[in-house]
PDB file of C-alpha atoms in Angstrom:
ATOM      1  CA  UNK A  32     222.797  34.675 129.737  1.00 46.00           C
ATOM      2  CA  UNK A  33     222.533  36.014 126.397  1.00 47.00           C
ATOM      3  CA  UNK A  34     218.994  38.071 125.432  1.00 48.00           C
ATOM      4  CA  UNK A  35     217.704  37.382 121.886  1.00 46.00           C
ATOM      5  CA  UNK A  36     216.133  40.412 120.561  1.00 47.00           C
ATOM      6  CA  UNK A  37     212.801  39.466 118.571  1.00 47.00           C
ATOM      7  CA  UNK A  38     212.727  40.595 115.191  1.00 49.00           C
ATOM      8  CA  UNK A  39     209.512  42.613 115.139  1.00 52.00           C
ATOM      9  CA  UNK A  40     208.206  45.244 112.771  1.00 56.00           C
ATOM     10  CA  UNK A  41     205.912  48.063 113.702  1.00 56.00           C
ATOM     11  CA  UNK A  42     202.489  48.124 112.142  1.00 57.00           C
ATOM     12  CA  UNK A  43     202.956  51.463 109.523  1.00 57.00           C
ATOM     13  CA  UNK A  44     200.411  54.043 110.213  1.00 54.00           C
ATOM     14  CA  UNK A  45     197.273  54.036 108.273  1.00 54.00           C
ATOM     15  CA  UNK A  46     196.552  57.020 106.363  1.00 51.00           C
ATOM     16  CA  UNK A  47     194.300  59.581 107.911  1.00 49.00           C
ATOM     17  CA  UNK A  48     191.447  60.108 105.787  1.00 55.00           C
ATOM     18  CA  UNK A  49     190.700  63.557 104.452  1.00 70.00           C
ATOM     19  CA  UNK A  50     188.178  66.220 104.927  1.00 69.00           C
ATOM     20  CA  UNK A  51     187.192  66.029 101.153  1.00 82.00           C
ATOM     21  CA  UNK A  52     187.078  61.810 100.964  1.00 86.00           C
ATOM     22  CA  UNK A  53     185.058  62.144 104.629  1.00 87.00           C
ATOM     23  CA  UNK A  54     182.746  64.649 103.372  1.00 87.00           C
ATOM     24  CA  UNK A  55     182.248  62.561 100.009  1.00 90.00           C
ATOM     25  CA  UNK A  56     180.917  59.692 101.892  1.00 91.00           C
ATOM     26  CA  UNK A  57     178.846  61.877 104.789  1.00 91.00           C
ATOM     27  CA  UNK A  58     177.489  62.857 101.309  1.00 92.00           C
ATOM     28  CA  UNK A  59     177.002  59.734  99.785  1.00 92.00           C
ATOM     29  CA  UNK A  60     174.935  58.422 103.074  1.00 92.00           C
ATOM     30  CA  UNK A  61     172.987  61.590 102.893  1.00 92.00           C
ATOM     31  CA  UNK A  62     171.718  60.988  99.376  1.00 94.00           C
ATOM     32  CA  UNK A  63     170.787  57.422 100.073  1.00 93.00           C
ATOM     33  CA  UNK A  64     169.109  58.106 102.886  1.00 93.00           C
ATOM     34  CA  UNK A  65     166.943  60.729 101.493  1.00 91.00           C
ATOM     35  CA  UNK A  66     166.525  58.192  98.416  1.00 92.00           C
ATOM     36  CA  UNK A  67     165.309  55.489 100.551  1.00 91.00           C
ATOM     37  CA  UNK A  68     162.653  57.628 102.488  1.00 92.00           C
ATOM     38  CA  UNK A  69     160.662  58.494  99.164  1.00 90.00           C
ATOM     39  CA  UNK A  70     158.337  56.505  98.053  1.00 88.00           C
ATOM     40  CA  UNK A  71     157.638  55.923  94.305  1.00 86.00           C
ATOM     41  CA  UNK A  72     154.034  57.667  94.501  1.00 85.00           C
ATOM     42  CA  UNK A  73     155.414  60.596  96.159  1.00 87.00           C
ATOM     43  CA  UNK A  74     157.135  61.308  92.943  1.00 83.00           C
ATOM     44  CA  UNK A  75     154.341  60.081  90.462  1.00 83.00           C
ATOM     45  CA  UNK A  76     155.996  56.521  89.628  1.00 83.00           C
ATOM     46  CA  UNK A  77     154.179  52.799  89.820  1.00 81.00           C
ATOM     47  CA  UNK A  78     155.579  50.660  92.749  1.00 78.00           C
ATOM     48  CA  UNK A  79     155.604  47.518  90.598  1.00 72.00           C
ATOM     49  CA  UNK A  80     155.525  43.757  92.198  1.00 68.00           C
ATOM     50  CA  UNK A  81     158.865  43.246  92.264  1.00 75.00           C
ATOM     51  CA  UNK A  82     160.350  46.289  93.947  1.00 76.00           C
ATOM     52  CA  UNK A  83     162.942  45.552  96.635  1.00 75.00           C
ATOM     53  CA  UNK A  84     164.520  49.222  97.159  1.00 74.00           C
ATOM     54  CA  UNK A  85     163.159  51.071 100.132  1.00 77.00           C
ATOM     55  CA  UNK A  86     162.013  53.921  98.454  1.00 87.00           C
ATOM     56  CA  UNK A  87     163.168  54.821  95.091  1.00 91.00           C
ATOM     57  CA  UNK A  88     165.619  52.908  93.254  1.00 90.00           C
ATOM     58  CA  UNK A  89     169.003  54.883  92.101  1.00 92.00           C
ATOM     59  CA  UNK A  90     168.219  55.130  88.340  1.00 92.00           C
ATOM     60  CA  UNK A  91     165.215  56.984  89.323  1.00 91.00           C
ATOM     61  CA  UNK A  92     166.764  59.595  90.783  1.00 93.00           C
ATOM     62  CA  UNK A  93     168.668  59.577  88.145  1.00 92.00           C
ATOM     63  CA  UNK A  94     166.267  60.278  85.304  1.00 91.00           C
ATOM     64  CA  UNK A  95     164.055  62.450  87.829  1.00 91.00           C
ATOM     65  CA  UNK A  96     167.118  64.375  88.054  1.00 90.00           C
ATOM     66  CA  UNK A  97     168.124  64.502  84.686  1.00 88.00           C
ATOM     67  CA  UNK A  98     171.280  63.051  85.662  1.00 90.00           C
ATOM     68  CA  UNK A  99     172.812  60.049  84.416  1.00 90.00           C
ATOM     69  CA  UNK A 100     172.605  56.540  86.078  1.00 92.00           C
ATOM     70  CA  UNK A 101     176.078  55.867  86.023  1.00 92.00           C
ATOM     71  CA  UNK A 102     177.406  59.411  87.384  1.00 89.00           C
ATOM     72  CA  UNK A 103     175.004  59.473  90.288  1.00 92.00           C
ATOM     73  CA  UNK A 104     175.121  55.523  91.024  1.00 93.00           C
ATOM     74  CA  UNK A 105     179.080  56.825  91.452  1.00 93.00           C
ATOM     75  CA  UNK A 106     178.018  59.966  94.047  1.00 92.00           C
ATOM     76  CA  UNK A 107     176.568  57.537  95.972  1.00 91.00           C
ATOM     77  CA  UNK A 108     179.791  55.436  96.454  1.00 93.00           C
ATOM     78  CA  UNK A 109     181.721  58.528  97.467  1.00 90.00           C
ATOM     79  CA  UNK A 110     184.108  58.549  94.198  1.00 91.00           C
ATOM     80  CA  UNK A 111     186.039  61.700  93.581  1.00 89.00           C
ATOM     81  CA  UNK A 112     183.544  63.526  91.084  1.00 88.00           C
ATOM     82  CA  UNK A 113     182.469  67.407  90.478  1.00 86.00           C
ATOM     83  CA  UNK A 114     179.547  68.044  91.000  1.00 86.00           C
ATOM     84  CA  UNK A 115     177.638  70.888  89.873  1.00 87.00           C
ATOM     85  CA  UNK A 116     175.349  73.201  91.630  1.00 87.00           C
ATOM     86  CA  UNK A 117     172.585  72.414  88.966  1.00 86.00           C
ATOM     87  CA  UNK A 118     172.832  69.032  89.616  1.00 90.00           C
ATOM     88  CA  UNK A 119     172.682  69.875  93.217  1.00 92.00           C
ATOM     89  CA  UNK A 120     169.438  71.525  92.765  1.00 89.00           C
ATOM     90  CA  UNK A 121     167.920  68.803  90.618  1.00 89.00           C
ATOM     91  CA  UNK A 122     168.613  66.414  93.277  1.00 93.00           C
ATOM     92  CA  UNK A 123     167.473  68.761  95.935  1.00 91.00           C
ATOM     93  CA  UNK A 124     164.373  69.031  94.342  1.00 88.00           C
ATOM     94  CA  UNK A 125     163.679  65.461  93.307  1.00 91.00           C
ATOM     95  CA  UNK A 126     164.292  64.175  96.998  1.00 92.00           C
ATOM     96  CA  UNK A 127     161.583  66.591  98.043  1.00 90.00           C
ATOM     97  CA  UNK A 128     165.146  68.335 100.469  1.00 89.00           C
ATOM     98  CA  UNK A 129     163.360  71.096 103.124  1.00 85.00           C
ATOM     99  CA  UNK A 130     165.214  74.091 103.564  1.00 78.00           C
ATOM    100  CA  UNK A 131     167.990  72.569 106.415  1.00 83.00           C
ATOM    101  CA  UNK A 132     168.499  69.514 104.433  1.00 89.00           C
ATOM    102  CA  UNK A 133     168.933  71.394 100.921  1.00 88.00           C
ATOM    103  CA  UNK A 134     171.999  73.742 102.804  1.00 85.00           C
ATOM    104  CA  UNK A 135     173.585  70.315 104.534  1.00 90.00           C
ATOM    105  CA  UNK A 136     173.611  69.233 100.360  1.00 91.00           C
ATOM    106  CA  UNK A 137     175.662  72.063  99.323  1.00 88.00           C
ATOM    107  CA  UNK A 138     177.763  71.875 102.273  1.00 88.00           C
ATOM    108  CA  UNK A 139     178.571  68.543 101.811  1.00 89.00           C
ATOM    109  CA  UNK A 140     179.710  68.953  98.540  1.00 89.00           C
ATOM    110  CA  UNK A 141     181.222  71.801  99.510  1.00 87.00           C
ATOM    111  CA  UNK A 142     179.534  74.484  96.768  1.00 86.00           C
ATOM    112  CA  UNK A 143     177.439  77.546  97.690  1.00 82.00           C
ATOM    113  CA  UNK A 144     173.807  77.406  96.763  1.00 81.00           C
ATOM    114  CA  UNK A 145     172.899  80.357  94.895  1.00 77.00           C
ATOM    115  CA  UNK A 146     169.433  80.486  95.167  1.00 74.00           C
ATOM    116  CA  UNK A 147     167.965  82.968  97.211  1.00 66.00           C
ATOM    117  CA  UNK A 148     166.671  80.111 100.246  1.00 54.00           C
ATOM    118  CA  UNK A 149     169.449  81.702 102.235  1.00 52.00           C
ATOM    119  CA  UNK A 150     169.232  85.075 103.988  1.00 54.00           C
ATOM    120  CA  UNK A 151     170.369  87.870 101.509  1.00 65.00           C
ATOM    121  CA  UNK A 152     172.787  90.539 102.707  1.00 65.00           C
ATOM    122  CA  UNK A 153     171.147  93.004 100.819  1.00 71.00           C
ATOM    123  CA  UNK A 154     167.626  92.916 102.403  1.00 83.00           C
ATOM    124  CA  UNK A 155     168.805  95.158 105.162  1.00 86.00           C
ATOM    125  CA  UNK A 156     166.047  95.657 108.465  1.00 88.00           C
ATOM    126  CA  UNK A 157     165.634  98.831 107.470  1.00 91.00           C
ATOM    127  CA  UNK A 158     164.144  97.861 103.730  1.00 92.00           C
ATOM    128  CA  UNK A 159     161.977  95.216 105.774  1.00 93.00           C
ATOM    129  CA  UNK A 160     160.818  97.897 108.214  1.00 95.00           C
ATOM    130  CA  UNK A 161     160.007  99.855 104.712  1.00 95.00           C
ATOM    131  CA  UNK A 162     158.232  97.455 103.543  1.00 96.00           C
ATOM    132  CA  UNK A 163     156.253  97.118 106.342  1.00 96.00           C
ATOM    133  CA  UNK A 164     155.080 101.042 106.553  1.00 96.00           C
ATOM    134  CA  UNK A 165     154.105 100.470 102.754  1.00 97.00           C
ATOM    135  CA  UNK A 166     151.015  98.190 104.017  1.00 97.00           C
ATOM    136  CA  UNK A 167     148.637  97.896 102.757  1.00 97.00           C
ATOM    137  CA  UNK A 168     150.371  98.478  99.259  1.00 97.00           C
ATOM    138  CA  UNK A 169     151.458  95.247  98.270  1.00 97.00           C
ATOM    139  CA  UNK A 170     155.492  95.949  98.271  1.00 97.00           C
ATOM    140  CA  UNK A 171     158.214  93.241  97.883  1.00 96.00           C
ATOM    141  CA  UNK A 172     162.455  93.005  97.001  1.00 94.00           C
ATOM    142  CA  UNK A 173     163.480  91.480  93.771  1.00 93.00           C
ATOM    143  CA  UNK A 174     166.888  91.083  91.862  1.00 90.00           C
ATOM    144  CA  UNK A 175     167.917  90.874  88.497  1.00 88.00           C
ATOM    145  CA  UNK A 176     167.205  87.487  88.417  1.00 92.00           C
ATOM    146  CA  UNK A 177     163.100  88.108  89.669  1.00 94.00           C
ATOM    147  CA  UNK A 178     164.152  86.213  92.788  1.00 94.00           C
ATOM    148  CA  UNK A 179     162.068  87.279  95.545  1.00 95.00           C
ATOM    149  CA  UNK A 180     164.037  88.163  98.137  1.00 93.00           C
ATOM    150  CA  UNK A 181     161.520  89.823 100.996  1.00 94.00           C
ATOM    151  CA  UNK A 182     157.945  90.706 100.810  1.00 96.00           C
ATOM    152  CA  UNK A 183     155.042  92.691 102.712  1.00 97.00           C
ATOM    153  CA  UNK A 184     151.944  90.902 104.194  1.00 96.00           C
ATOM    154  CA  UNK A 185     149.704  92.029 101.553  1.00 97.00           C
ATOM    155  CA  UNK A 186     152.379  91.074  98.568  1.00 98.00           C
ATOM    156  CA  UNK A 187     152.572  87.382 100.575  1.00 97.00           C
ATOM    157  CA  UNK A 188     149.144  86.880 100.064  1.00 97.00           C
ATOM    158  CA  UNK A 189     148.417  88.729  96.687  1.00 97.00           C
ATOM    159  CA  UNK A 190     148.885  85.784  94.454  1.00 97.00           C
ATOM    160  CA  UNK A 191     147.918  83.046  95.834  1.00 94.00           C
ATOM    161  CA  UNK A 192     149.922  81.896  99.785  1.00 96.00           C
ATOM    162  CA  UNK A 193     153.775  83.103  99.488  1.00 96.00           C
ATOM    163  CA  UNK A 194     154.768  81.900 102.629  1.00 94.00           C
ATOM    164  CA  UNK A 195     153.674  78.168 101.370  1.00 94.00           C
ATOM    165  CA  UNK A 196     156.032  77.965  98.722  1.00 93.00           C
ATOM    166  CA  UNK A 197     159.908  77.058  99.530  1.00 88.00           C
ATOM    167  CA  UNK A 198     162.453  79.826  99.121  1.00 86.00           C
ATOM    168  CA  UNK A 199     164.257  78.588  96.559  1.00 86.00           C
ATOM    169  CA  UNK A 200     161.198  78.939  94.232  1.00 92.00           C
ATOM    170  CA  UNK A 201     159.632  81.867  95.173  1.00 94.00           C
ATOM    171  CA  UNK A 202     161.043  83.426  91.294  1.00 96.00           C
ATOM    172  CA  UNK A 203     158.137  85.356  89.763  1.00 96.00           C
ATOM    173  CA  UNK A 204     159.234  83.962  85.896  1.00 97.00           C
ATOM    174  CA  UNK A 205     159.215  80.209  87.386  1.00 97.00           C
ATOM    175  CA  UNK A 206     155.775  80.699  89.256  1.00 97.00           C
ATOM    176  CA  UNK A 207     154.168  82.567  86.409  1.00 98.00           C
ATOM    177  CA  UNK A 208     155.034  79.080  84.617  1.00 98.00           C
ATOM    178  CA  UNK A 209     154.623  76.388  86.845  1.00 97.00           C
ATOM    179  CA  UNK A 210     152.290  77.428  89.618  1.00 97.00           C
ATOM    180  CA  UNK A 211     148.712  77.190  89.058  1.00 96.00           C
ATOM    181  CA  UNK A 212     147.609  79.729  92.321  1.00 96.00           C
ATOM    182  CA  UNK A 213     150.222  81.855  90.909  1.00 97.00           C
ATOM    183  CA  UNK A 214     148.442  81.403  87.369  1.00 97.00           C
ATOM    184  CA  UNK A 215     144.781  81.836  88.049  1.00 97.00           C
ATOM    185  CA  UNK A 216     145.585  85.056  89.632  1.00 97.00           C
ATOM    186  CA  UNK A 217     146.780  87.059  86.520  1.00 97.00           C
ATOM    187  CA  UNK A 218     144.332  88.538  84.544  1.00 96.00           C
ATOM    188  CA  UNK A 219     145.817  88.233  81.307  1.00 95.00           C
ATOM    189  CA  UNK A 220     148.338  85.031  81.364  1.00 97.00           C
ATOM    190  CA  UNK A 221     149.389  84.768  77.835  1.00 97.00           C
ATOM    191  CA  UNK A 222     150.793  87.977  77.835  1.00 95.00           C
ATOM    192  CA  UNK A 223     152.064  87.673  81.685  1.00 96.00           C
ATOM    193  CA  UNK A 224     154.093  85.171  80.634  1.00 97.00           C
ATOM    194  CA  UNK A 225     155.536  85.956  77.040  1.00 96.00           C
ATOM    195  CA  UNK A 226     156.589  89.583  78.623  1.00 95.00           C
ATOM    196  CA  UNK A 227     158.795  87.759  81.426  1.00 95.00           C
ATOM    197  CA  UNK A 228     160.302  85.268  79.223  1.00 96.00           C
ATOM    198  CA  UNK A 229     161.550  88.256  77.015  1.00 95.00           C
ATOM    199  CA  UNK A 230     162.626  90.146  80.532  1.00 93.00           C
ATOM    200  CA  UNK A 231     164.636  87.057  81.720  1.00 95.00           C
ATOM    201  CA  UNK A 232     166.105  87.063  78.744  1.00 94.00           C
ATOM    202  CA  UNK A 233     167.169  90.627  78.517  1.00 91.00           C
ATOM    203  CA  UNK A 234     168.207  90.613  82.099  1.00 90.00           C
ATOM    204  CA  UNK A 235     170.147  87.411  81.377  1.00 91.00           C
ATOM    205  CA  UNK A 236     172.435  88.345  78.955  1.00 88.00           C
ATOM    206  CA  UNK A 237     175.197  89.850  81.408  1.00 84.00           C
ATOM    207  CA  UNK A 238     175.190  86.962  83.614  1.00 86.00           C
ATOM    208  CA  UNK A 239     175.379  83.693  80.847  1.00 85.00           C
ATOM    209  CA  UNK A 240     177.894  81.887  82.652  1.00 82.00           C
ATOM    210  CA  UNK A 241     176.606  81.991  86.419  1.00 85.00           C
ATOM    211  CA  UNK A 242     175.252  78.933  87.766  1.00 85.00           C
ATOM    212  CA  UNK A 243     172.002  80.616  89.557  1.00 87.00           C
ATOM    213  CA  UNK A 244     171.009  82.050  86.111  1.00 91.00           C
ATOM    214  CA  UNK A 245     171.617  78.612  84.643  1.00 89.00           C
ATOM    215  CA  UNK A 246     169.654  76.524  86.864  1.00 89.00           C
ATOM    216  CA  UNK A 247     166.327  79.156  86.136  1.00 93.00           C
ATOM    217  CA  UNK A 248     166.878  78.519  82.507  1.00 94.00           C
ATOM    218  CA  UNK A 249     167.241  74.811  82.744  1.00 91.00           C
ATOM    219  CA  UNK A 250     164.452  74.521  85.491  1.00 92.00           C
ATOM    220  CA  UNK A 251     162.062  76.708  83.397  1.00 96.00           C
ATOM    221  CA  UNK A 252     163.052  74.706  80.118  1.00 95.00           C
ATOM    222  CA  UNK A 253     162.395  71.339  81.641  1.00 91.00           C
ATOM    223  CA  UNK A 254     158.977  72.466  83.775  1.00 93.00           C
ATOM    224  CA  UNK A 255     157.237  74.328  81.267  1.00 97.00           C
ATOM    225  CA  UNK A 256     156.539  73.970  77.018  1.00 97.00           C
ATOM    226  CA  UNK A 257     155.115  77.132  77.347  1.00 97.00           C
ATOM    227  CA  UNK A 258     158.153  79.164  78.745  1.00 98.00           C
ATOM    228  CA  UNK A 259     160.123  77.206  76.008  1.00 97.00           C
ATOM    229  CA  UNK A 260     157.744  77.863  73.401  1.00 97.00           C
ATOM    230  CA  UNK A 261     158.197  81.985  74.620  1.00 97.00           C
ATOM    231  CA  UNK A 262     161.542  81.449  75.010  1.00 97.00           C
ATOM    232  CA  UNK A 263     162.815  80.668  71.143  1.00 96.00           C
ATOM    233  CA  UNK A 264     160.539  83.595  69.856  1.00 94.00           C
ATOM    234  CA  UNK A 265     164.055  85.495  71.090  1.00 94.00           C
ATOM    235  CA  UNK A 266     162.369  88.589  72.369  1.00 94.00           C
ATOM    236  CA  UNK A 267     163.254  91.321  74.683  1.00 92.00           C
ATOM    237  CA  UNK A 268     161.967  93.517  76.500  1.00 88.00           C
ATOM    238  CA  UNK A 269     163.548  95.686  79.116  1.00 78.00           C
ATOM    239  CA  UNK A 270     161.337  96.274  82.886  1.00 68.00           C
ATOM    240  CA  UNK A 271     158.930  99.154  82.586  1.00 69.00           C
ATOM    241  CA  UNK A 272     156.397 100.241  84.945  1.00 70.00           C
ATOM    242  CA  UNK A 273     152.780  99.051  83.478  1.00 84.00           C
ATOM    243  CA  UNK A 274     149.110  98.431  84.748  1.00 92.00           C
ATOM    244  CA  UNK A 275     148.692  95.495  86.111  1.00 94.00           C
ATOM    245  CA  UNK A 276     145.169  93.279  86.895  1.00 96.00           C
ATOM    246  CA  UNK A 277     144.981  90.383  89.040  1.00 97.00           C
ATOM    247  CA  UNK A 278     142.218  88.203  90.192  1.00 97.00           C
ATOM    248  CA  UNK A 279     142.488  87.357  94.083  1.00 97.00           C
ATOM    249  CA  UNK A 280     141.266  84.923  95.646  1.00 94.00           C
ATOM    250  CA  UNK A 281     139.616  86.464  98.521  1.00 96.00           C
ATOM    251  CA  UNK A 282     138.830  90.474  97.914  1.00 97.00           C
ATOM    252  CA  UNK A 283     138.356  89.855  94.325  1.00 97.00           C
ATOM    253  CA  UNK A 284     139.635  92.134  91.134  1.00 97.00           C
ATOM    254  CA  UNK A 285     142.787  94.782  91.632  1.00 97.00           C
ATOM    255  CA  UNK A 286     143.824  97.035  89.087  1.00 97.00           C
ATOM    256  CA  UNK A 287     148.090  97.915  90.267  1.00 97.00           C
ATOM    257  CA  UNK A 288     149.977 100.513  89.177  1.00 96.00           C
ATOM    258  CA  UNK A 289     153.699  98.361  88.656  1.00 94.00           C
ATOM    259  CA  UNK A 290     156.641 100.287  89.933  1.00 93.00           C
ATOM    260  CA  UNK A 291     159.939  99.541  90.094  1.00 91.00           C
ATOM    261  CA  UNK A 292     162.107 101.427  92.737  1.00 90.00           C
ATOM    262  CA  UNK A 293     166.226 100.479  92.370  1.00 86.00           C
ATOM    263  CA  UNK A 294     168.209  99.828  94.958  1.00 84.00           C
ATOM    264  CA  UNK A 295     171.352 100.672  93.662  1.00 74.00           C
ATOM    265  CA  UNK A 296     173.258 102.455  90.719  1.00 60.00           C
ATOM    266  CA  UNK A 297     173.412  99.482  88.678  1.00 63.00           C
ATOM    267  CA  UNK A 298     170.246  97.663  87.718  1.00 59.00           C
ATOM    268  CA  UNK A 299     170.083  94.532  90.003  1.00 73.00           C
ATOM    269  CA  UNK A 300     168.300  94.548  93.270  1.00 85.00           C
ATOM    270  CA  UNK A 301     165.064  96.478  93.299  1.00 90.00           C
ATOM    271  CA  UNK A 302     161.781  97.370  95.407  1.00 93.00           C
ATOM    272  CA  UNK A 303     158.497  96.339  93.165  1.00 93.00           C
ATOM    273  CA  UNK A 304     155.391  98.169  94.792  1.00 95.00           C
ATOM    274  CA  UNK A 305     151.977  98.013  93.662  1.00 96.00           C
ATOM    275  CA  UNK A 306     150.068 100.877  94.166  1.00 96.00           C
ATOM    276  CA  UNK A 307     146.159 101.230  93.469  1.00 96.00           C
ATOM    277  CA  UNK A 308     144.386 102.132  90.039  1.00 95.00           C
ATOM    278  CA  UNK A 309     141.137 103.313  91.714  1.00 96.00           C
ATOM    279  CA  UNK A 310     139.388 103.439  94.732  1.00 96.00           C
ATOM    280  CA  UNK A 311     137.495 100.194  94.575  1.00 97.00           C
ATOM    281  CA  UNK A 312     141.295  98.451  94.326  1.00 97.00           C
ATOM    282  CA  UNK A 313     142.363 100.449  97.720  1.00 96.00           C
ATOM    283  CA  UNK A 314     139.703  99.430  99.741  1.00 97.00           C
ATOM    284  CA  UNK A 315     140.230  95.919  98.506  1.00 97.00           C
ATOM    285  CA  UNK A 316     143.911  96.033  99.211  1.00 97.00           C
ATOM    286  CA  UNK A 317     142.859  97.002 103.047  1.00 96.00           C
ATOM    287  CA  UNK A 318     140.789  93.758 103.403  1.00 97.00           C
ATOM    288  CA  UNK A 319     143.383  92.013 101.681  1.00 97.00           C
ATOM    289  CA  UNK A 320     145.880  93.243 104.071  1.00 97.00           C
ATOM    290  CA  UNK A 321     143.343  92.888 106.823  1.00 96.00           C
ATOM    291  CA  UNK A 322     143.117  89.399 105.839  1.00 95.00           C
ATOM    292  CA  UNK A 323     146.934  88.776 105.812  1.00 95.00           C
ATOM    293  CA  UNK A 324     147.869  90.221 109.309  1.00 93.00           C
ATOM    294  CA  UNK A 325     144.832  88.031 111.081  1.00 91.00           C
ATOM    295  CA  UNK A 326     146.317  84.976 109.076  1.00 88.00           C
ATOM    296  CA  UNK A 327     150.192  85.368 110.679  1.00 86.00           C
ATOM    297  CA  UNK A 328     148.260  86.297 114.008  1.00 86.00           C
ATOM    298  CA  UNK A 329     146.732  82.564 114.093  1.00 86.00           C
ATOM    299  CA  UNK A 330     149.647  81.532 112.465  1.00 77.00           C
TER     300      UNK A 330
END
């Protein structure tokens, strides 16, 4: 008895997908999801009759992002796009991203966020342990770039609630700008703010290409007319250590004595202190400091 073989053909393999086009759409879920959980008065927009989108609608993020409709309508479809780490931050921002969420972002898109929200190798313990013997002398770690990096009590709570605001915008230039505790507590504003417009822009010009330096610029440039009005008078000024007045909100007036103490041989990372004028300012500071520790006790 003759066997008849059956003429069958073998399924072919399907393609295994790879880490980039799985991350792209892991990415693409994450963004909608975030859209969808924001509702349009979160982010200062009318919900309108007709609204069907949970949340906000994809051209919104768009234009709250600065981004355009088309290019982010195709991020959210997983197409094989670059995307930048300013528009990364835009889009962290505008979907209100905590700290976790803003890192799962850049990972995702596989970029490194260069704001200072991450921990920064530089801010050793033993600089934190310094800055902790300087109490009550309001002390904090800058770079170039006026990120701050690491801070005393006092510093946290000498203009205005430090550990309230998100890493990623504790800058001194952008909350000189933008944030009104932050404003009401400099004694002369004007000024405050024309001098760091013509530091940034002194300190920027040996890092014009790099992204973290761009996204500042562009942040401060879309947030404030006032930095933008400072910032085409085209003036520089290098750092210098001045007198400095602020107006706090629970000991009262301080008169500082600004010094800047670098960390290194090149100018970049640096230790800002603020040391008292006069008497009446030192025994302020101890309240002030007084005031801080009890607050991270209860805390």
């Amino acid at each position: 008895m003759t066997t008849m073989a059956t003429d069958r053909k073998t399924p072919a393999p399907q393609p295994t997908p790879r880490g980039s086009e799985i991350r792209r759409h892991e990415l693409a879920g994450f963004l909608r999801s975030r859209r969808e959980r924001i509702s349009p008065e979160q982010v200062g927009l009318p919900r309108g009759a007709r609204r069907r989108t949970p949340g906000l609608r994809r051209e919104e993020v768009a234009q709250l992002s600065a981004v355009g409709v088309t290019w982010y309508t195709w991020l959210e479809q997983a197409r094989d796009i670059q995307v930048s780490v300013q528009v990364l931050d835009a889009l962290a921002r505008t979907l209100m991203l905590d700290a976790g969420e803003r890192a799962h972002l850049f990972q995702l898109a596989g970029a490194i966020d260069p704001t200072p929200a991450a921990s920064c190798p530089s801010v050793t313990p033993a600089l934190r342990a310094m800055l902790r013997q300087l109490e009550p002398i309001p002390a904090c770690v800058q770079n170039s770039r006026y990120d701050i990096l690491a801070y005393n009590l006092t510093y946290g709570r000498l203009l205005g609630d430090l550990d309230a605001i998100p890493a990623e915008d504790r800058n001194c230039i952008l909350l000189t700008y933008t944030n009104k505790d932050w404003q009401s507590s400099v004694v002369h504003l004007e000024e405050t703010q024309r001098l760091m417009a013509a530091r940034l822009r002194a300190s920027m010009a040996g890092h014009l290409g790099e992204p973290a330096w761009k996204m500042l610029l562009k942040r401060l440039q879309t947030e404030s007319p006032e930095f933008c009005e400072n910032w085409e008078r085209y003036e520089v000024v290098t750092a210098r250590t001045k007198t400095k007045e602020f107006l706090n909100t629970h000991v009262g007036h301080l008169k500082l004595e600004h010094t800047d103490l670098w960390l290194g041989p090149e100018q970049g990372a640096r230790m800002v202190t603020y040391t008292p004028a006069d008497e009446k300012t030192r025994e302020r500071l101890e309240r002030l400091h007084d005031l801080a520790r009890g607050a991270t006790a209860r805390a």
